[in-house]
Coordinates of C-alpha atoms in Angstrom, one line a residue:
M258 CA 82.4 110.8 42.6
P259 CA 86.2 110.7 42.4
R260 CA 86.3 114.0 44.2
L261 CA 84.1 112.7 47.0
A262 CA 86.3 109.6 47.2
R263 CA 89.5 111.8 47.5
A264 CA 87.8 113.9 50.2
A265 CA 86.8 110.8 52.1
D266 CA 90.5 109.6 51.9
I267 CA 91.7 112.8 53.3
L268 CA 89.1 112.9 56.1
A269 CA 89.9 109.3 57.1
A270 CA 93.6 110.1 57.2
I271 CA 92.9 113.2 59.4
L272 CA 90.8 111.1 61.8
F273 CA 93.5 108.5 62.0
V274 CA 96.1 111.2 62.8
L275 CA 93.9 112.7 65.4
G276 CA 93.3 109.4 67.0
T277 CA 97.0 108.7 67.2
I278 CA 97.6 112.1 68.8
A279 CA 94.9 111.3 71.3
V280 CA 96.8 108.1 72.3
F281 CA 99.9 110.2 73.4
T282 CA 98.2 113.3 74.8
P283 CA 95.5 114.0 77.4
G284 CA 93.2 114.8 74.4
L285 CA 92.3 117.4 71.9
E286 CA 89.8 120.2 72.0
F287 CA 88.6 122.5 69.2
N288 CA 86.4 125.6 69.7
L289 CA 84.4 126.0 66.5
G290 CA 82.5 129.1 67.6
V291 CA 79.1 127.6 67.8
A292 CA 80.2 124.3 69.2
R293 CA 83.2 122.7 70.9
L294 CA 84.7 119.4 69.7
S295 CA 86.8 117.3 72.0
I296 CA 88.7 114.0 71.5
R297 CA 89.5 112.3 74.8
S298 CA 90.2 108.8 73.5
A299 CA 91.5 107.2 70.3
W300 CA 88.8 104.7 69.6
R301 CA 86.1 107.2 68.3
P302 CA 88.3 108.8 65.5
Y303 CA 89.7 105.3 64.6
L304 CA 86.1 104.0 64.4
W305 CA 84.9 106.8 62.2
A306 CA 88.0 106.5 60.0
L307 CA 87.2 102.8 59.4
V308 CA 83.5 103.6 58.7
I309 CA 84.5 106.3 56.2
V310 CA 87.0 104.0 54.5
A311 CA 84.4 101.2 54.3
L312 CA 81.7 103.4 52.8
R313 CA 84.1 105.0 50.3
N314 CA 85.3 101.6 49.1
W315 CA 81.7 100.4 48.9
F316 CA 80.7 103.1 46.5
V317 CA 84.0 103.7 44.8
P318 CA 86.0 100.4 44.9
E319 CA 89.1 101.8 43.2
P320 CA 89.5 105.4 43.9
P321 CA 92.1 107.1 41.7
S322 CA 93.8 108.6 44.7
L323 CA 94.9 105.2 45.9
N324 CA 96.0 103.7 42.6
W325 CA 99.6 104.3 43.5
L326 CA 99.2 102.2 46.6
A327 CA 97.6 99.4 44.6
R328 CA 100.5 99.4 42.3
R329 CA 102.9 99.3 45.2
A330 CA 101.0 96.4 46.8
G331 CA 101.5 94.4 43.7
D332 CA 105.3 94.8 43.8
P333 CA 107.4 92.0 45.4
L334 CA 108.0 92.8 49.0
P335 CA 111.7 93.4 49.8
F336 CA 113.2 92.2 53.0
D337 CA 115.8 94.9 53.9
E338 CA 118.3 92.2 54.8
R339 CA 121.1 93.4 52.6
R340 CA 124.1 92.1 54.5
L341 CA 122.6 89.5 56.7
F342 CA 125.3 87.0 56.1
G343 CA 128.1 89.4 55.2
E344 CA 131.5 88.7 53.8
A345 CA 133.8 85.8 54.8
L346 CA 136.3 87.1 57.5
T347 CA 139.0 85.4 59.4
W348 CA 138.7 85.2 63.2
P349 CA 141.5 87.9 63.6
Q350 CA 139.6 90.2 61.3
R351 CA 136.3 89.6 63.2
V352 CA 138.0 90.3 66.5
G353 CA 139.7 93.4 65.2
R354 CA 136.4 94.8 63.9
L355 CA 134.6 94.0 67.0
A356 CA 137.3 95.7 69.1
L357 CA 137.0 98.8 67.0
L358 CA 133.3 98.9 67.5
V359 CA 133.7 98.5 71.2
L360 CA 136.2 101.3 71.2
V361 CA 133.8 103.6 69.2
F362 CA 130.8 103.0 71.4
S363 CA 133.0 103.2 74.6
G364 CA 133.9 106.7 73.5
I365 CA 130.2 107.6 73.0
A366 CA 129.3 106.2 76.4
I367 CA 132.2 107.9 78.1
A368 CA 131.3 111.3 76.5
L369 CA 127.7 111.0 77.7
T370 CA 128.5 109.8 81.2
W371 CA 131.7 111.9 81.7
P372 CA 131.4 112.6 85.4
Q373 CA 130.9 108.9 86.0
I374 CA 134.1 107.8 84.2
R375 CA 136.1 110.3 86.3
H376 CA 134.5 109.1 89.5
L377 CA 134.3 105.3 89.3
D378 CA 134.1 105.2 93.1
S379 CA 130.7 106.9 92.9
V380 CA 127.1 106.0 92.1
P381 CA 123.8 107.9 91.5
D382 CA 122.5 107.1 95.0
L383 CA 123.0 104.7 97.9
G384 CA 120.0 102.5 97.1
D385 CA 119.8 100.3 94.1
P386 CA 123.5 100.5 93.1
L387 CA 124.6 99.1 96.5
F388 CA 122.0 96.4 96.2
S389 CA 123.4 95.5 92.7
I390 CA 126.9 95.5 94.0
W391 CA 125.8 92.9 96.5
R392 CA 124.0 90.8 93.9
I393 CA 126.9 90.5 91.5
A394 CA 129.4 90.0 94.3
W395 CA 127.3 87.3 95.9
V396 CA 127.1 85.3 92.7
S397 CA 130.8 85.5 92.0
H398 CA 131.5 84.5 95.7
Q399 CA 129.0 81.6 95.9
I400 CA 129.3 80.1 92.4
V401 CA 132.7 78.8 93.2
R402 CA 132.1 77.8 96.8
D403 CA 128.6 76.4 97.0
P404 CA 126.7 76.7 93.7
V405 CA 123.9 74.4 94.9
H406 CA 122.9 77.2 97.4
L407 CA 123.5 80.0 94.9
F408 CA 120.1 81.6 95.5
D409 CA 120.4 81.4 99.3
G410 CA 121.8 84.9 99.7
N411 CA 123.2 86.0 103.0
M412 CA 120.5 88.7 103.7
F413 CA 117.2 88.4 105.6
H414 CA 118.6 85.5 107.7
P415 CA 117.2 82.8 108.2
E416 CA 115.1 83.1 105.0
R417 CA 116.1 81.0 102.0
L418 CA 116.2 81.8 98.3
T419 CA 116.6 85.5 99.1
L420 CA 118.4 86.1 95.8
T421 CA 115.1 85.4 94.1
Y422 CA 113.4 88.3 95.9
S423 CA 114.6 90.4 92.9
D424 CA 116.3 89.9 89.6
S425 CA 119.3 87.6 90.2
V426 CA 121.3 89.1 87.2
I427 CA 123.2 85.8 86.7
V428 CA 124.8 86.7 83.4
P429 CA 126.1 90.2 84.4
A430 CA 127.4 88.7 87.6
L431 CA 129.3 86.0 85.7
M432 CA 130.6 88.6 83.3
S433 CA 132.1 90.5 86.2
A434 CA 133.2 87.5 88.3
P435 CA 136.8 87.3 87.1
L436 CA 137.3 90.8 88.4
F437 CA 136.0 89.9 91.8
W438 CA 138.3 86.8 91.9
L439 CA 141.2 89.2 91.1
N440 CA 140.2 91.4 94.1
V441 CA 139.3 94.4 92.1
H442 CA 137.2 96.8 94.2
P443 CA 133.5 96.1 94.0
V444 CA 132.4 99.6 93.2
L445 CA 134.8 99.8 90.3
I446 CA 133.6 96.5 89.0
Y447 CA 130.0 97.6 89.3
N448 CA 130.6 100.8 87.4
L449 CA 132.5 99.1 84.6
L450 CA 129.7 96.5 84.3
L451 CA 127.1 99.3 84.3
L452 CA 128.8 101.1 81.4
S453 CA 129.3 97.9 79.5
G454 CA 125.5 97.8 79.2
F455 CA 125.6 101.1 77.2
V456 CA 128.6 100.0 75.1
L457 CA 127.6 96.5 74.2
S458 CA 124.0 97.5 73.5
G459 CA 125.3 100.0 71.0
V460 CA 127.6 97.4 69.4
T461 CA 124.9 94.7 69.0
T462 CA 122.4 97.2 67.6
F463 CA 125.1 98.3 65.1
L464 CA 125.6 94.7 64.0
L465 CA 121.8 94.2 63.6
V466 CA 121.2 97.3 61.6
R467 CA 124.3 96.8 59.5
A468 CA 123.0 93.4 58.6
L469 CA 119.6 94.9 57.6
T470 CA 120.9 98.0 55.7
G471 CA 124.4 96.9 54.6
R472 CA 125.6 100.4 55.7
I473 CA 128.1 101.4 58.4
D474 CA 126.8 105.0 58.6
A475 CA 123.2 103.9 59.2
A476 CA 124.3 101.3 61.7
L477 CA 126.4 103.8 63.6
V478 CA 123.4 106.2 63.9
A479 CA 121.1 103.3 65.1
G480 CA 123.7 102.0 67.6
T481 CA 124.2 105.5 69.0
I482 CA 120.5 106.1 69.4
F483 CA 120.2 102.9 71.5
T484 CA 123.4 103.6 73.4
V485 CA 122.2 107.0 74.6
Y486 CA 118.4 106.4 74.6
P487 CA 116.8 108.4 77.5
Y488 CA 115.6 105.3 79.2
R489 CA 119.2 104.5 80.2
F490 CA 119.4 107.7 82.2
E491 CA 115.9 107.3 83.6
H492 CA 117.2 104.0 85.0
Y493 CA 120.8 104.8 85.6
P494 CA 120.8 103.4 89.2
H495 CA 119.4 100.0 87.9
L496 CA 122.1 97.7 86.7
E497 CA 120.0 95.0 85.2
L498 CA 118.0 97.5 83.2
Q499 CA 121.1 98.5 81.3
M500 CA 121.7 94.9 80.2
T501 CA 120.0 95.1 76.8
M502 CA 122.8 93.9 74.6
W503 CA 121.4 90.4 74.0
T504 CA 118.1 91.6 72.4
P505 CA 119.7 92.9 69.2
L506 CA 121.7 89.7 68.9
T507 CA 118.5 87.7 69.3
L508 CA 116.9 89.7 66.5
W509 CA 120.0 89.3 64.3
A510 CA 120.0 85.5 64.8
L511 CA 116.2 85.4 64.2
H512 CA 116.5 87.2 60.8
R513 CA 119.2 84.7 59.8
A514 CA 117.2 81.7 60.9
M515 CA 114.2 82.9 58.9
A516 CA 116.3 83.6 55.8
A517 CA 118.4 80.4 55.6
G518 CA 116.8 77.9 58.0
R519 CA 120.1 76.9 59.4
L520 CA 120.2 75.0 62.7
R521 CA 123.1 77.1 64.1
D522 CA 121.1 80.3 63.6
G523 CA 118.1 78.8 65.4
L524 CA 120.3 77.7 68.2
A525 CA 122.0 81.1 68.3
T526 CA 118.5 82.7 68.6
G527 CA 117.8 80.5 71.6
V528 CA 121.1 81.1 73.3
A529 CA 120.8 84.9 72.9
F530 CA 117.3 84.9 74.2
A531 CA 118.4 82.9 77.3
L532 CA 121.3 85.3 77.9
Q533 CA 118.8 88.2 77.8
M534 CA 116.5 86.4 80.2
L535 CA 119.4 85.6 82.6
S536 CA 120.5 89.2 82.5
S537 CA 117.2 90.8 83.2
L538 CA 114.0 88.8 83.9
Y539 CA 111.9 91.8 82.9
Y540 CA 113.5 91.9 79.5
G541 CA 113.3 88.2 79.0
L542 CA 109.6 88.2 79.5
F543 CA 109.1 91.3 77.4
L544 CA 111.3 89.9 74.7
A545 CA 109.1 86.8 74.4
L546 CA 106.2 89.1 73.4
Y547 CA 108.3 91.4 71.3
L548 CA 109.6 88.5 69.1
L549 CA 106.1 87.4 68.1
P550 CA 105.2 90.2 65.6
I551 CA 108.7 90.3 64.2
G552 CA 109.0 86.6 63.7
G553 CA 105.5 86.3 62.5
A554 CA 105.9 89.0 59.9
L555 CA 109.2 87.6 58.6
W556 CA 107.8 84.1 58.5
L557 CA 104.7 85.1 56.5
A558 CA 106.8 87.3 54.1
R559 CA 109.0 84.3 53.4
G560 CA 106.2 82.0 52.6
R561 CA 105.8 80.2 55.9
P562 CA 109.0 78.1 55.8
R563 CA 108.7 74.9 57.9
R564 CA 112.5 74.7 58.2
A565 CA 112.6 78.0 60.1
I566 CA 110.0 76.8 62.6
A567 CA 112.1 73.6 63.2
V568 CA 115.4 75.4 63.8
L569 CA 113.8 78.0 66.0
G570 CA 112.1 75.2 68.0
A571 CA 115.5 73.7 68.6
G572 CA 116.7 77.1 69.8
A573 CA 113.7 77.4 72.1
V574 CA 114.6 74.0 73.7
V575 CA 118.2 75.2 74.3
A576 CA 116.8 78.4 75.9
A577 CA 114.5 76.5 78.1
V578 CA 117.4 74.3 79.3
L579 CA 119.6 77.3 80.0
V580 CA 117.1 79.2 82.0
S581 CA 115.4 76.2 83.8
P582 CA 117.6 76.3 86.9
V583 CA 116.8 80.0 87.5
I584 CA 113.1 79.5 86.7
Y585 CA 113.0 76.5 89.2
A586 CA 114.4 78.7 92.0
Y587 CA 111.9 81.4 91.4
T588 CA 109.1 78.9 91.1
A589 CA 110.2 77.3 94.4
N590 CA 109.9 80.7 96.1
K591 CA 106.6 81.8 94.4
A592 CA 104.5 81.0 97.5
M593 CA 106.7 83.3 99.6
V594 CA 106.9 86.2 97.2
G595 CA 103.5 86.0 95.6
D596 CA 102.1 88.2 92.9
R597 CA 102.1 92.0 92.4
G598 CA 98.8 93.5 93.2
A599 CA 96.8 95.0 90.3
P600 CA 96.7 98.5 91.8
T601 CA 100.6 98.6 92.0
I602 CA 101.0 97.3 88.4
E603 CA 98.4 99.8 87.2
F604 CA 100.3 102.7 88.9
Y605 CA 103.4 101.7 87.0
S606 CA 101.6 101.2 83.7
A607 CA 102.3 104.0 81.2
E608 CA 99.8 106.1 79.4
G609 CA 100.2 107.8 76.0
P610 CA 101.0 111.2 77.4
D611 CA 103.9 109.7 79.4
Y612 CA 105.8 109.5 76.0
L613 CA 105.8 113.3 76.0
K614 CA 107.2 113.7 79.5
P615 CA 111.0 114.2 79.6
H616 CA 113.0 112.8 82.5
F617 CA 114.6 115.2 85.1
R618 CA 118.1 113.9 84.2
S619 CA 117.8 115.3 80.7
L620 CA 120.0 118.4 80.3
V621 CA 118.1 119.7 77.3
Y622 CA 114.5 118.7 78.1
G623 CA 114.7 118.3 81.9
R624 CA 113.3 121.8 82.5
W625 CA 110.0 120.6 81.2
S626 CA 110.0 117.5 83.5
E627 CA 107.0 117.1 85.7
N628 CA 107.0 116.0 89.3
G629 CA 105.6 112.5 89.3
N630 CA 106.5 108.9 88.7
P631 CA 110.0 108.8 87.1
E632 CA 109.3 105.3 85.8
R633 CA 106.8 106.9 83.4
Q634 CA 108.8 109.8 82.0
L635 CA 109.3 108.2 78.6
F636 CA 109.9 111.0 76.1
P637 CA 112.1 109.4 73.4
R638 CA 113.5 112.7 72.1
V639 CA 113.0 114.2 68.6
M640 CA 115.8 112.7 66.5
P641 CA 115.0 109.0 67.1
V642 CA 111.3 109.6 66.2
A643 CA 112.0 111.8 63.2
L644 CA 114.6 109.3 61.7
A645 CA 112.3 106.4 62.4
A646 CA 109.4 108.1 60.6
T647 CA 111.4 108.3 57.4
A648 CA 111.6 104.5 57.3
L649 CA 107.8 104.2 57.4
W650 CA 107.0 106.0 54.2
P651 CA 106.2 103.6 51.3
P652 CA 107.6 101.6 49.8
L653 CA 107.8 99.3 52.8
S654 CA 109.7 96.1 53.3
A655 CA 109.2 92.9 55.4
A656 CA 111.6 94.3 58.0
R657 CA 109.9 97.7 58.1
I658 CA 106.5 96.1 58.6
A659 CA 107.8 93.7 61.2
Y660 CA 109.4 96.5 63.3
T661 CA 106.3 98.7 62.9
L662 CA 104.3 95.9 64.4
A663 CA 106.9 95.4 67.1
L664 CA 106.7 99.2 67.9
I665 CA 103.0 98.9 68.4
T666 CA 103.5 95.8 70.6
A667 CA 106.1 97.6 72.7
V668 CA 104.1 100.8 73.2
D669 CA 101.0 98.9 74.1
G670 CA 103.0 96.5 76.4
S671 CA 104.3 99.6 78.2
F672 CA 100.7 100.6 78.9
G673 CA 100.4 97.5 81.1
L674 CA 97.0 97.0 82.6
K675 CA 95.9 100.1 80.7
G676 CA 96.7 98.5 77.4
A677 CA 95.1 96.0 75.1
Y678 CA 96.8 92.7 75.7
Y679 CA 98.6 93.0 79.0
P680 CA 95.5 92.5 81.2
L681 CA 95.1 89.1 79.6
L682 CA 98.7 88.2 80.4
Y683 CA 98.2 89.4 84.0
Q684 CA 95.2 87.2 84.3
Y685 CA 96.4 84.0 82.7
V686 CA 100.2 84.0 82.5
S687 CA 101.7 83.8 86.0
P688 CA 105.2 85.3 85.4
Y689 CA 103.7 88.6 84.2
R690 CA 101.9 89.0 87.6
G691 CA 105.3 89.3 89.2
L692 CA 106.4 92.3 87.1
R693 CA 105.8 95.5 89.0
V694 CA 106.6 98.1 86.2
P695 CA 105.1 97.4 82.7
A696 CA 106.4 100.9 81.7
R697 CA 109.8 99.3 81.4
F698 CA 108.6 97.8 78.1
S699 CA 109.5 101.2 76.7
V700 CA 113.1 100.2 76.3
F701 CA 111.9 98.0 73.4
V702 CA 110.2 101.1 72.0
G703 CA 113.7 102.7 72.1
L704 CA 115.3 99.7 70.3
T705 CA 112.6 99.7 67.7
L706 CA 113.0 103.4 67.0
A707 CA 116.8 102.8 66.7
V708 CA 116.3 100.0 64.1
L709 CA 113.8 102.0 62.2
A710 CA 116.0 105.1 62.4
G711 CA 118.8 103.0 60.9
L712 CA 116.5 102.0 58.0
G713 CA 115.5 105.6 57.6
V714 CA 119.0 106.9 57.6
A715 CA 119.9 104.3 54.9
R716 CA 117.0 105.7 52.8
I717 CA 118.2 109.3 53.3
L718 CA 121.8 108.6 52.4
E719 CA 121.4 106.3 49.4
S720 CA 120.7 109.2 47.1
R721 CA 123.3 111.6 48.6
S722 CA 126.7 110.2 47.8
R723 CA 128.5 113.5 48.1
S724 CA 127.1 114.6 51.4
R725 CA 126.8 111.3 53.3
T726 CA 129.6 111.9 55.7
L727 CA 128.4 115.4 56.5
L728 CA 124.8 114.3 57.0
T729 CA 125.9 111.4 59.2
A730 CA 128.0 113.7 61.3
I731 CA 125.1 116.2 61.7
M732 CA 122.6 113.4 62.7
L733 CA 125.1 112.0 65.2
G734 CA 125.7 115.5 66.6
L735 CA 122.0 116.2 67.1
I736 CA 121.4 112.8 68.7
L737 CA 124.2 113.3 71.2
L738 CA 123.2 116.9 71.9
E739 CA 119.7 115.8 72.7
A740 CA 121.0 113.1 74.9
M741 CA 123.2 115.2 77.2
P742 CA 122.2 114.2 80.8
R743 CA 122.6 115.5 84.3
M744 CA 124.7 113.1 86.3
P745 CA 124.6 113.7 90.0
L746 CA 126.8 111.2 91.8
E747 CA 127.5 110.1 95.3
R748 CA 130.7 108.6 96.6
I749 CA 130.6 105.1 98.1
W750 CA 132.8 104.2 101.1
R751 CA 135.9 102.5 99.8
T752 CA 136.3 100.4 102.9
P753 CA 133.6 99.2 105.4
P754 CA 133.8 99.8 109.2
P755 CA 137.0 98.1 110.5
V756 CA 135.0 96.2 113.2
Y757 CA 134.2 93.4 110.8
A758 CA 137.8 92.3 110.9
S759 CA 137.2 90.9 114.3
L760 CA 134.9 88.3 112.7
A761 CA 137.4 87.0 110.2
D762 CA 138.0 83.8 112.2
E763 CA 134.3 83.2 112.8
P764 CA 132.9 80.4 110.5
S765 CA 129.3 81.8 110.2
A766 CA 128.3 84.5 112.6
V767 CA 124.8 86.1 112.2
L768 CA 124.9 89.9 112.4
A769 CA 122.2 92.5 113.1
E770 CA 123.2 95.9 111.8
F771 CA 122.1 99.2 113.4
P772 CA 120.5 101.6 112.9
M773 CA 117.7 99.7 111.2
P774 CA 115.1 101.4 109.1
T775 CA 111.9 102.3 111.0
A776 CA 109.4 102.6 108.0
P777 CA 108.8 100.5 104.9
L778 CA 109.8 103.4 102.6
A779 CA 113.2 103.6 104.3
Y780 CA 114.1 99.9 103.8
F781 CA 116.6 101.0 101.1
F782 CA 118.8 102.1 104.1
D783 CA 119.8 98.5 104.6
T784 CA 121.5 98.4 101.1
R785 CA 124.6 99.8 102.8
Y786 CA 124.8 96.8 105.1
L787 CA 124.5 94.5 102.0
Y788 CA 127.5 96.4 100.6
F789 CA 129.4 96.0 103.8
S790 CA 128.7 92.2 103.8
T791 CA 130.6 91.8 100.5
F792 CA 133.7 92.3 102.6
H793 CA 132.9 89.6 105.2
W794 CA 130.0 87.4 103.8
H795 CA 128.5 86.6 107.2
P796 CA 124.7 86.1 107.3
I797 CA 122.8 89.3 108.3
V798 CA 119.2 89.7 109.3
N799 CA 119.1 93.0 107.5
G800 CA 118.3 93.2 103.8
N801 CA 116.8 95.0 100.9
S802 CA 115.2 93.7 97.7
G803 CA 112.2 94.0 95.4
Y804 CA 110.3 92.0 98.1
S805 CA 110.6 92.1 101.8
P806 CA 109.6 89.0 103.8
K807 CA 107.2 89.2 106.7
S808 CA 109.9 88.2 109.1
Y809 CA 111.9 91.3 108.1
E810 CA 109.0 93.6 108.5
E811 CA 108.3 92.1 111.9
M812 CA 111.9 92.5 113.0
T813 CA 112.1 96.2 112.0
E814 CA 108.9 96.8 113.9
R815 CA 110.3 95.0 117.0
Q816 CA 113.5 96.9 116.9
R817 CA 112.0 100.4 117.1
D818 CA 113.0 100.6 120.8
F819 CA 116.4 98.8 120.5
P820 CA 118.2 98.1 122.8
S821 CA 115.2 97.3 125.0
D822 CA 114.9 93.9 126.7
S823 CA 112.2 92.8 124.2
A824 CA 114.2 93.9 121.2
V825 CA 117.4 92.1 122.3
E826 CA 115.4 89.0 123.2
Y827 CA 113.8 89.0 119.7
L828 CA 117.3 89.2 118.1
R829 CA 118.4 86.2 120.1
S830 CA 115.3 84.3 118.9
R831 CA 116.3 85.1 115.3
G832 CA 119.7 83.5 115.9
V833 CA 121.7 86.7 116.0
D834 CA 125.3 86.3 117.3
Y835 CA 126.6 89.9 116.9
V836 CA 125.3 93.4 116.8
T837 CA 127.0 96.3 115.1
V838 CA 126.2 99.9 115.9
H839 CA 127.4 102.6 113.4
G840 CA 127.8 106.1 114.8
A841 CA 128.2 107.6 111.4
F842 CA 124.5 106.9 110.7
Y843 CA 123.1 108.1 114.1
E844 CA 122.6 111.5 115.6
P845 CA 125.5 111.9 118.2
H846 CA 123.2 112.0 121.2
R847 CA 121.2 109.0 120.1
F848 CA 124.4 107.0 119.5
A849 CA 125.7 107.8 122.9
E850 CA 122.5 106.8 124.5
I851 CA 122.4 103.4 122.7
V852 CA 126.1 102.7 123.5
A853 CA 125.6 103.5 127.2
N854 CA 122.6 101.1 127.3
L855 CA 124.4 98.3 125.5
D856 CA 127.5 98.7 127.8
D857 CA 125.2 98.3 130.8
R858 CA 123.6 95.1 129.6
A859 CA 124.8 91.8 131.1
D860 CA 123.7 89.9 128.0
M861 CA 125.8 92.0 125.6
R862 CA 129.6 91.7 125.6
F863 CA 131.6 94.5 124.0
V864 CA 134.0 93.2 121.4
V865 CA 135.7 96.1 119.6
A866 CA 135.2 99.8 118.6
A867 CA 136.8 101.6 115.7
P868 CA 136.5 105.1 114.1
W869 CA 134.8 105.3 110.7
E870 CA 133.5 108.2 108.6
G871 CA 133.6 110.7 111.4
G872 CA 131.9 108.4 113.9
E873 CA 132.6 105.2 115.8
S874 CA 131.4 101.7 114.9
R875 CA 131.1 99.2 117.7
L876 CA 130.7 95.4 117.7
Y877 CA 128.9 93.5 120.5
R878 CA 128.3 89.8 121.1
L879 CA 125.0 88.4 122.4
I880 CA 125.5 86.2 125.4
R881 CA 123.3 83.2 125.3

């Protein structure tokens, strides 16, 4: 009977492994000669594994092969919070150590984005980066002039609350605002802010893992993994998706609140959560889910302390107060923007095999990249997974169990409408119906792998006192080697067309910029006009965001034959005062044709023309 029990244990383990493989691959197929066995989904092997375990335990309640696990289960559960409160340091010492960490992770970020640091006037493309420049510039401009109308961006005139058509990135914008007020160039500010997401995410992950392991080397490895996680290069054009630095701080404060029940740690948890929400609405909503398994596991492991619930409740109140103005603005515009359709969300919901697909920007693995949805190329690379796996071998701790549960939550969350719990969120929790790409939950997979990798590195290095430095250097080298990206960049115009200078004395002139996009998939073209508007801040009827209002779609349709009589009359009905026509964006013959037509119109008055980027830009005033 013991031999049968041991065989049952082995068979159940094999079925569990096969089921897990089936989650992340299209399936398995075995040709047995006389028969063919295929596994296309995970539930069957998982179900048979549970049946075998149940039967084995029914007939052999205490199999000898699992005695060691029974002994381990009886041991006290450690927490892996070895330096959660640390040593007493003066403020100069704290600042000095923090500055050193920033310097170290800045070096890592610079090394991995080297073309970028040499070309701070360039971006990956002329779509989302230009839109993000407009967002952070608008907040810094409006917050000191008319904060009551902060969310009434100057695009899509005359629509209101246009900043809420996408993520308003309030905290990153406020971080960069002093540079705008000092008249630093917007493109330089954008790139510095973008790279700060890499650097500060590494720093805060270092602080979290050092608090858990008590080791600088393990924390350095974990911070490096999260700094250069492939997701960052998958979403390199997306500013808000680099702003992950507040999540490790939230976790650090959560551990402290659970351990000591201090009010200041509960409040710190709430403030850090609010900062993450106001940096990226995606991440704030994901973080609310991600905290549940971690907080629940830590709370149960500590004996369900009531004090921890009280202080975290106070933190939740603070978070609600901080984010309420933004939530109010988005709620006020909910009727306009509406929900994302289920087919769109399902398209951007990951599947298990997506975690085996490298992104085309990877220098090492990009050759195996598949043409398809780049939002779902989620291969985490080998080193983070291998190091994280070393943390999951028994004996476990409260932290290891908590982050294992968080890893499962994050992976399943990235599956979106194809996962276990996200369909319920989509059906019953309104904010999640506004998120287009559940696959972005995979950044929390990366953070969890980084934390578990740090715990794994601590386990590896504890018994190797003589070779710790060498092993740490080897691990860091392999992590960085795997992370090497391709970094194609495109230069942004340092100055806009000079014709806008003629509007300097106008209080609030409404502009229509041409050429306009002629198809929905080309709407990103208008991001260049958003960028130009940061130099003059007049309202424009053009725009680009995560959502386009019906009025904009109607306008682009009505302007296909610009400058016809009907097109010009429509602009007049929209309150347009000036029209700009940019020759650099037209074919020469088409530009000459439009200019000749405009010059012949009695209801258009030529104002000024100026050369720009090898063409000519012209400004006209509509005569009412």
